[in-house]
């Protein structure tokens, strides 16, 4: 089993206009930055992107927004991304804002082969509009559908040619559930290792979920909010 | 009257030994600095961490170790990392004992609005809708009035809701209040130097005052 491709360009070769993509990461942490740069270079348009945020103005999915490559974002948080907020408010970009846990669980449902999940998040809010509500044990829950994505693009710390992945610290975030949910899953890793080097007891994403893998070079790994304690001396 | 630090200090007194606590962005994040040292508390960060520690020493920042506010943090001994689905699994299944978050408006029946001002500002709900829909113990840290001087404690929220009937307690620069199950803000404590009259004037929703209202102890 060898899923290694030469790099980001080959990994995204068949992503076309109008495709739906899942992109892992939380803010800029655990972001598949090499594939995003390749998508910017390729110039594919009318993408639907499922990702918790949209990076910042000049990094991550913000770069795709800048090039007007995104038709629709499905996210939980706009936050400090000025171009995202501006395209949302102007109506240029179609945006479906959903609760973060709902986003994660709709990915999980796809990866577990379940068509829908029930969550209390959003009951009584505009998120519930048009959705089926079911009452279980006296409490209302929204029915939320599993995502249907053409590609999932994730970033891991280490991986092998079998497609097994290990993430590092909070860069794990949405990556494992998205990796399980794509029809085709692309993984970019900081380090490709030989099969056997990753401990089978500590694999986060089993290789069966991953179709293509490559090692990215020179990860920028930007920090959004650099907060530190000053040393006294 | 309290400053933001004072609000954080007062809320920290609500945290009990053995609690797992989720802290929202803003004032709630500061609560971590004032948790009493004699109690054992684990902080949950909904991006996927239990055991959040203080900011790293300068020069030791790690871009892979952040909190839900995207700030660089540290992981304490005994920390656990997990994916976003599991993170909200532990929230939905009520393993997290206390949720502290900010708000733009709270209504007298415990509704909260904190993610959107139509036409003007959209931050997104992030994890807030999941948290307020499932948590049994929710404390809101907020300013009593907005920049225009209007009360943020209202009969009904005017902004798009984040959740309904969920807020249990509010700590502002003026007061500590419980949201009663049957509706209404019950005044529990006054901030230092603040009169009941000032709190009345700053509260648009139904305010319930019974007996003498003590000044809070920080």
Short mmCIF file of C-alpha atoms in Angstrom, two decimals, chain A residues 26-27 29-30 53 76-80 85 88-89 97-102 104-105 108 119-127 139 168-174 176-177 190 221-231, chain B residues 25 46-49 54-58 60-72 74-75 81-85 88 92 94 115-116 119-127 129-130 133-134 160-164:
data_model
loop_
_atom_site.label_atom_id
_atom_site.label_comp_id
_atom_site.label_asym_id
_atom_site.label_seq_id
_atom_site.Cartn_x
_atom_site.Cartn_y
_atom_site.Cartn_z
CA UNK A 26 -8.68 25.57 14.07
CA UNK A 27 -7.67 29.11 13.33
CA UNK A 29 -3.42 25.69 14.05
CA UNK A 30 -3.24 22.37 12.21
CA UNK A 53 -12.80 29.32 10.49
CA UNK A 76 -18.66 28.20 13.06
CA UNK A 77 -16.54 31.29 13.48
CA UNK A 78 -15.72 34.38 11.45
CA UNK A 79 -13.87 36.12 14.24
CA UNK A 80 -11.14 38.50 13.28
CA UNK A 85 -16.83 39.26 7.51
CA UNK A 88 -20.44 37.80 4.32
CA UNK A 89 -22.04 41.16 5.09
CA UNK A 97 -22.72 29.47 10.22
CA UNK A 98 -23.28 26.46 12.44
CA UNK A 99 -22.23 25.58 15.99
CA UNK A 100 -18.69 24.26 16.31
CA UNK A 101 -19.78 20.99 17.89
CA UNK A 102 -22.39 20.50 15.19
CA UNK A 104 -17.44 18.46 14.15
CA UNK A 105 -20.23 15.96 14.67
CA UNK A 108 -17.94 12.50 12.46
CA UNK A 119 -27.96 17.86 18.91
CA UNK A 120 -29.50 20.40 21.27
CA UNK A 121 -27.15 23.11 19.93
CA UNK A 122 -29.12 25.82 18.15
CA UNK A 123 -32.57 24.99 19.53
CA UNK A 124 -34.57 28.23 19.80
CA UNK A 125 -32.14 30.11 17.53
CA UNK A 126 -31.99 30.93 13.83
CA UNK A 127 -29.78 27.86 13.35
CA UNK A 139 -35.64 17.77 25.55
CA UNK A 168 0.45 16.95 17.46
CA UNK A 169 -1.18 18.69 20.46
CA UNK A 170 -4.10 20.99 19.67
CA UNK A 171 -3.24 20.90 15.96
CA UNK A 172 -5.39 17.75 16.03
CA UNK A 173 -8.74 19.62 16.30
CA UNK A 174 -10.97 18.94 13.27
CA UNK A 176 -9.22 13.42 12.47
CA UNK A 177 -12.98 13.76 11.97
CA UNK A 190 5.41 17.45 8.52
CA UNK A 221 2.73 27.45 11.29
CA UNK A 222 1.71 31.00 12.06
CA UNK A 223 0.55 32.03 15.51
CA UNK A 224 -2.67 34.06 15.62
CA UNK A 225 -2.43 35.37 19.21
CA UNK A 226 1.07 35.25 20.62
CA UNK A 227 0.50 35.38 24.38
CA UNK A 228 3.43 34.90 26.75
CA UNK A 229 4.59 35.37 30.31
CA UNK A 230 7.51 37.76 30.62
CA UNK A 231 10.51 36.59 32.57
CA UNK B 25 -13.01 34.29 25.19
CA UNK B 46 -13.05 23.29 23.26
CA UNK B 47 -10.51 23.16 20.44
CA UNK B 48 -9.45 19.90 22.08
CA UNK B 49 -7.59 20.09 25.38
CA UNK B 54 -0.85 29.47 31.74
CA UNK B 55 0.69 31.34 28.82
CA UNK B 56 4.16 30.02 27.91
CA UNK B 57 7.32 31.82 28.93
CA UNK B 58 8.51 34.22 26.28
CA UNK B 60 8.62 28.97 24.42
CA UNK B 61 5.46 29.58 22.37
CA UNK B 62 4.36 26.54 20.35
CA UNK B 63 2.02 27.18 17.37
CA UNK B 64 0.52 23.70 17.90
CA UNK B 65 -0.54 24.50 21.49
CA UNK B 66 -3.34 27.06 21.57
CA UNK B 67 -6.64 27.65 23.36
CA UNK B 68 -10.06 28.35 21.90
CA UNK B 69 -9.15 32.04 21.65
CA UNK B 70 -6.17 31.03 19.46
CA UNK B 71 -3.78 32.22 22.17
CA UNK B 72 -0.56 30.34 22.78
CA UNK B 74 0.80 25.53 27.86
CA UNK B 75 -0.38 22.03 28.76
CA UNK B 81 -5.60 16.20 23.78
CA UNK B 82 -8.54 15.07 21.64
CA UNK B 83 -10.37 15.93 18.45
CA UNK B 84 -13.20 18.44 18.06
CA UNK B 85 -15.97 15.80 17.99
CA UNK B 88 -18.10 18.60 22.13
CA UNK B 92 -22.94 17.59 25.34
CA UNK B 94 -22.41 17.16 30.67
CA UNK B 115 -22.70 36.00 18.28
CA UNK B 116 -24.18 38.44 15.81
CA UNK B 119 -26.01 43.91 9.28
CA UNK B 120 -23.13 45.12 11.43
CA UNK B 121 -21.10 42.40 12.98
CA UNK B 122 -20.90 38.64 12.67
CA UNK B 123 -18.42 36.85 14.88
CA UNK B 124 -20.02 33.45 14.57
CA UNK B 125 -21.20 31.28 17.40
CA UNK B 126 -18.09 29.11 17.62
CA UNK B 127 -18.70 26.63 20.41
CA UNK B 129 -24.30 27.36 21.05
CA UNK B 130 -23.14 23.85 21.91
CA UNK B 133 -27.46 24.08 24.92
CA UNK B 134 -25.93 21.40 27.12
CA UNK B 160 -30.18 36.80 17.47
CA UNK B 161 -30.12 34.20 20.24
CA UNK B 162 -27.30 31.84 21.08
CA UNK B 163 -29.45 29.76 23.43
CA UNK B 164 -32.67 29.84 25.40
#
